[in-house]
mmCIF file of C-alpha atoms and ligand atoms in Angstrom:
data_model
loop_
_atom_site.group_PDB
_atom_site.id
_atom_site.type_symbol
_atom_site.label_atom_id
_atom_site.label_comp_id
_atom_site.label_asym_id
_atom_site.label_seq_id
_atom_site.Cartn_x
_atom_site.Cartn_y
_atom_site.Cartn_z
ATOM 1 C CA MET F 1 8.553 -15.925 14.618
ATOM 2 C CA SER F 2 11.765 -14.179 14.372
ATOM 3 C CA GLY F 3 11.669 -10.631 15.728
ATOM 4 C CA ALA F 4 12.002 -9.068 12.217
ATOM 5 C CA GLU F 5 8.588 -10.828 11.457
ATOM 6 C CA LYS F 6 6.995 -9.651 14.589
ATOM 7 C CA ASN F 7 7.850 -6.122 13.733
ATOM 8 C CA ASP F 8 6.441 -6.495 9.737
ATOM 9 C CA GLU F 9 3.345 -7.838 11.605
ATOM 10 C CA ALA F 10 3.152 -4.840 13.927
ATOM 11 C CA TYR F 11 3.559 -1.946 11.266
ATOM 12 C CA MET F 12 0.994 -3.800 8.702
ATOM 13 C CA ARG F 13 -1.444 -3.633 11.364
ATOM 14 C CA LEU F 14 -1.035 0.226 11.426
ATOM 15 C CA ALA F 15 -1.280 -0.033 7.663
ATOM 16 C CA LEU F 16 -4.427 -1.977 8.087
ATOM 17 C CA GLU F 17 -5.710 0.488 10.398
ATOM 18 C CA GLU F 18 -5.174 3.075 7.805
ATOM 19 C CA ALA F 19 -7.112 1.059 5.213
ATOM 20 C CA ALA F 20 -10.271 0.595 7.435
ATOM 21 C CA THR F 21 -10.228 4.545 7.748
ATOM 22 C CA ALA F 22 -10.299 4.538 3.794
ATOM 23 C CA GLY F 23 -13.013 2.341 3.835
ATOM 24 C CA ALA F 24 -15.127 4.256 6.349
ATOM 25 C CA GLU F 25 -14.462 7.112 4.043
ATOM 26 C CA GLY F 26 -15.974 5.386 1.246
ATOM 27 C CA GLU F 27 -12.908 4.874 -0.079
ATOM 28 C CA VAL F 28 -10.881 1.697 -1.605
ATOM 29 C CA PRO F 29 -9.652 0.260 1.577
ATOM 30 C CA ILE F 30 -6.073 0.447 1.345
ATOM 31 C CA GLY F 31 -3.117 1.456 3.930
ATOM 32 C CA ALA F 32 0.460 1.948 4.181
ATOM 33 C CA VAL F 33 2.936 3.220 6.331
ATOM 34 C CA VAL F 34 6.731 4.420 6.033
ATOM 35 C CA VAL F 35 9.129 3.338 8.676
ATOM 36 C CA CYS F 36 12.924 4.514 8.866
ATOM 37 C CA ASP F 37 14.960 3.112 11.136
ATOM 38 C CA GLY F 38 12.470 1.642 13.496
ATOM 39 C CA GLU F 39 10.374 4.641 13.671
ATOM 40 C CA VAL F 40 6.970 5.444 11.561
ATOM 41 C CA VAL F 41 7.470 8.342 9.569
ATOM 42 C CA ALA F 42 4.252 8.371 7.740
ATOM 43 C CA ARG F 43 0.987 6.844 7.646
ATOM 44 C CA ALA F 44 -1.696 7.291 4.662
ATOM 45 C CA HIS F 45 -4.519 5.814 2.847
ATOM 46 C CA ASN F 46 -6.278 5.598 -0.286
ATOM 47 C CA SER F 47 -8.026 8.960 -0.711
ATOM 48 C CA ARG F 48 -8.696 8.821 -4.780
ATOM 49 C CA GLU F 49 -11.996 10.062 -4.494
ATOM 50 C CA THR F 50 -11.596 12.361 -1.774
ATOM 51 C CA ASP F 51 -8.724 14.608 -3.401
ATOM 52 C CA ALA F 52 -10.335 13.539 -6.934
ATOM 53 C CA ASP F 53 -6.404 12.556 -7.803
ATOM 54 C CA PRO F 54 -5.351 9.203 -9.721
ATOM 55 C CA SER F 55 -1.977 9.627 -7.692
ATOM 56 C CA ALA F 56 -3.395 9.334 -3.945
ATOM 57 C CA HIS F 57 -2.783 5.499 -3.678
ATOM 58 C CA ALA F 58 -2.022 4.879 -0.083
ATOM 59 C CA GLU F 59 1.604 3.959 -0.408
ATOM 60 C CA PHE F 60 2.052 6.750 -2.721
ATOM 61 C CA SER F 61 0.687 9.604 -0.430
ATOM 62 C CA ALA F 62 2.998 7.686 2.155
ATOM 63 C CA MET F 63 5.877 7.984 0.500
ATOM 64 C CA VAL F 64 5.533 11.814 -0.362
ATOM 65 C CA ALA F 65 4.537 12.425 3.211
ATOM 66 C CA ALA F 66 7.688 10.226 4.542
ATOM 67 C CA ALA F 67 10.150 12.597 2.459
ATOM 68 C CA ARG F 68 8.786 15.843 3.677
ATOM 69 C CA GLU F 69 8.890 14.662 7.113
ATOM 70 C CA LEU F 70 12.652 13.295 6.518
ATOM 71 C CA GLY F 71 13.122 16.771 4.499
ATOM 72 C CA ARG F 72 15.121 14.572 1.657
ATOM 73 C CA TRP F 73 13.571 12.708 -1.587
ATOM 74 C CA ARG F 74 15.730 9.859 -0.787
ATOM 75 C CA LEU F 75 13.765 7.105 1.115
ATOM 76 C CA THR F 76 16.860 5.188 1.793
ATOM 77 C CA GLY F 77 16.796 3.173 4.867
ATOM 78 C CA CYS F 78 12.828 3.234 4.736
ATOM 79 C CA THR F 79 10.411 0.331 4.540
ATOM 80 C CA VAL F 80 7.010 0.675 2.811
ATOM 81 C CA TYR F 81 4.219 -1.271 4.527
ATOM 82 C CA VAL F 82 1.168 -1.450 2.524
ATOM 83 C CA THR F 83 -1.875 -3.626 2.438
ATOM 84 C CA LEU F 84 -2.080 -4.404 -1.069
ATOM 85 C CA GLU F 85 0.831 -5.059 -3.731
ATOM 86 C CA PRO F 86 1.576 -1.912 -5.507
ATOM 87 C CA CYS F 87 0.504 -0.801 -8.679
ATOM 88 C CA LEU F 88 3.147 0.108 -11.353
ATOM 89 C CA MET F 89 2.949 3.692 -10.357
ATOM 90 C CA CYS F 90 3.773 3.085 -6.754
ATOM 91 C CA ALA F 91 6.088 0.172 -7.221
ATOM 92 C CA GLY F 92 7.934 2.943 -9.969
ATOM 93 C CA LEU F 93 7.880 5.842 -6.966
ATOM 94 C CA MET F 94 9.704 3.012 -4.948
ATOM 95 C CA VAL F 95 12.330 2.726 -7.076
ATOM 96 C CA ASN F 96 12.438 6.852 -7.813
ATOM 97 C CA ALA F 97 12.685 6.946 -4.008
ATOM 98 C CA ARG F 98 15.591 4.311 -3.436
ATOM 99 C CA VAL F 99 13.617 2.620 -0.671
ATOM 100 C CA ASP F 100 15.232 -0.088 1.122
ATOM 101 C CA ARG F 101 11.964 -2.553 1.320
ATOM 102 C CA CYS F 102 8.702 -2.874 0.805
ATOM 103 C CA VAL F 103 6.302 -5.308 2.470
ATOM 104 C CA TYR F 104 2.961 -5.772 1.056
ATOM 105 C CA GLY F 105 -0.322 -7.717 2.450
ATOM 106 C CA ALA F 106 -2.620 -9.280 -0.416
ATOM 107 C CA ALA F 107 -1.095 -9.955 -3.830
ATOM 108 C CA ASP F 108 -2.958 -8.034 -6.700
ATOM 109 C CA PRO F 109 -3.751 -9.915 -9.793
ATOM 110 C CA LYS F 110 -5.000 -7.227 -11.664
ATOM 111 C CA GLY F 111 -2.273 -4.607 -11.085
ATOM 112 C CA GLY F 112 0.120 -6.035 -8.911
ATOM 113 C CA ALA F 113 3.802 -4.764 -9.975
ATOM 114 C CA LEU F 114 6.101 -6.253 -7.401
ATOM 115 C CA GLY F 115 5.710 -9.856 -8.179
ATOM 116 C CA THR F 116 2.204 -10.776 -9.580
ATOM 117 C CA LEU F 117 1.943 -8.923 -13.220
ATOM 118 C CA PHE F 118 5.162 -7.181 -12.996
ATOM 119 C CA ASP F 119 8.293 -7.174 -10.777
ATOM 120 C CA VAL F 120 10.117 -3.482 -10.772
ATOM 121 C CA SER F 121 11.925 -4.255 -7.624
ATOM 122 C CA HIS F 122 14.580 -6.291 -9.370
ATOM 123 C CA ASP F 123 14.505 -5.292 -13.123
ATOM 124 C CA PRO F 124 18.310 -4.870 -14.271
ATOM 125 C CA ARG F 125 17.621 -2.102 -16.491
ATOM 126 C CA LEU F 126 16.563 0.017 -13.377
ATOM 127 C CA ASN F 127 18.656 2.003 -11.519
ATOM 128 C CA HIS F 128 17.594 0.537 -8.457
ATOM 129 C CA ALA F 129 16.587 -2.614 -6.551
ATOM 130 C CA PHE F 130 15.009 -3.388 -3.297
ATOM 131 C CA GLU F 131 14.142 -6.145 -1.039
ATOM 132 C CA VAL F 132 10.077 -7.031 -1.319
ATOM 133 C CA THR F 133 8.122 -9.204 1.686
ATOM 134 C CA PRO F 134 4.728 -10.446 0.315
ATOM 135 C CA GLY F 135 2.124 -11.644 2.137
ATOM 136 C CA VAL F 136 2.296 -9.964 5.615
ATOM 137 C CA LEU F 137 -1.114 -10.220 7.202
ATOM 138 C CA ALA F 138 -2.834 -10.790 3.740
ATOM 139 C CA ASP F 139 -5.729 -12.248 4.749
ATOM 140 C CA GLU F 140 -6.739 -9.599 6.742
ATOM 141 C CA SER F 141 -6.029 -7.203 3.827
ATOM 142 C CA ALA F 142 -8.200 -9.189 1.378
ATOM 143 C CA GLU F 143 -10.811 -9.558 3.850
ATOM 144 C CA LEU F 144 -11.420 -5.772 4.050
ATOM 145 C CA LEU F 145 -11.200 -5.327 0.386
ATOM 146 C CA ARG F 146 -13.768 -8.275 -0.146
ATOM 147 C CA GLY F 147 -15.975 -6.635 2.529
ATOM 148 C CA PHE F 148 -15.913 -3.291 1.245
ATOM 149 C CA PHE F 149 -16.957 -4.632 -2.319
ATOM 150 C CA ARG F 150 -19.416 -7.044 -1.151
ATOM 151 C CA GLU F 151 -21.144 -3.670 0.928
ATOM 152 C CA ARG F 152 -20.892 -1.538 -2.183
ATOM 153 C CA ARG F 153 -22.659 -4.041 -4.419
ATOM 154 C CA ALA F 154 -25.204 -4.769 -1.968
ATOM 155 C CA ALA F 155 -25.882 -0.712 -1.505
ATOM 156 C CA ARG F 156 -26.177 -0.742 -5.423
ATOM 157 C CA ARG F 157 -28.731 -3.526 -5.459
ATOM 158 C CA SER F 158 -30.861 -1.508 -2.930
ATOM 159 C CA SER F 159 -30.811 1.635 -4.633
ATOM 160 C CA ARG F 160 -31.989 -0.113 -7.632
ATOM 161 C CA GLN F 161 -34.738 -1.616 -5.917
ATOM 162 C CA THR F 162 -36.068 1.650 -4.248
ATOM 163 C CA SER F 163 -35.471 3.707 -7.355
HETATM 164 ZN ZN1 ZN V 1 -0.508 2.404 -6.641
#
């Protein structure tokens, strides 16, 4: 494994920690970190329910926080690590923020916009292209999601039985 790959896994572990925090809060467990010049400048997790905000996806919140931290809207030089393949909104923000790279864990067959359903990272009609590294710690990311939905289904079943 190259040094760069090792770093990708280390940063993805931080994103997975964020995902676990989201799960503990009753949110779909997705986490993200933004790294600029080798430093973590922001980390965030999905908080759609808590914030009642349809834009509160992990990587969206992390990019907004990173821009505030860096004091610039352009995230040139930044890599976004996120446990699940970004949706159209988040991949769109990556284009608008001019990120250098996105590294994601599990692919999302229901909404993935960096290679699965769409690929906005290299669309010649858009004014920015960026590098994508898929599948980093994908099994861990997918297992967190599966576990969350399994528990939620079980909880629904038992609440139906008692009511
Ligand atoms: Zn999203």
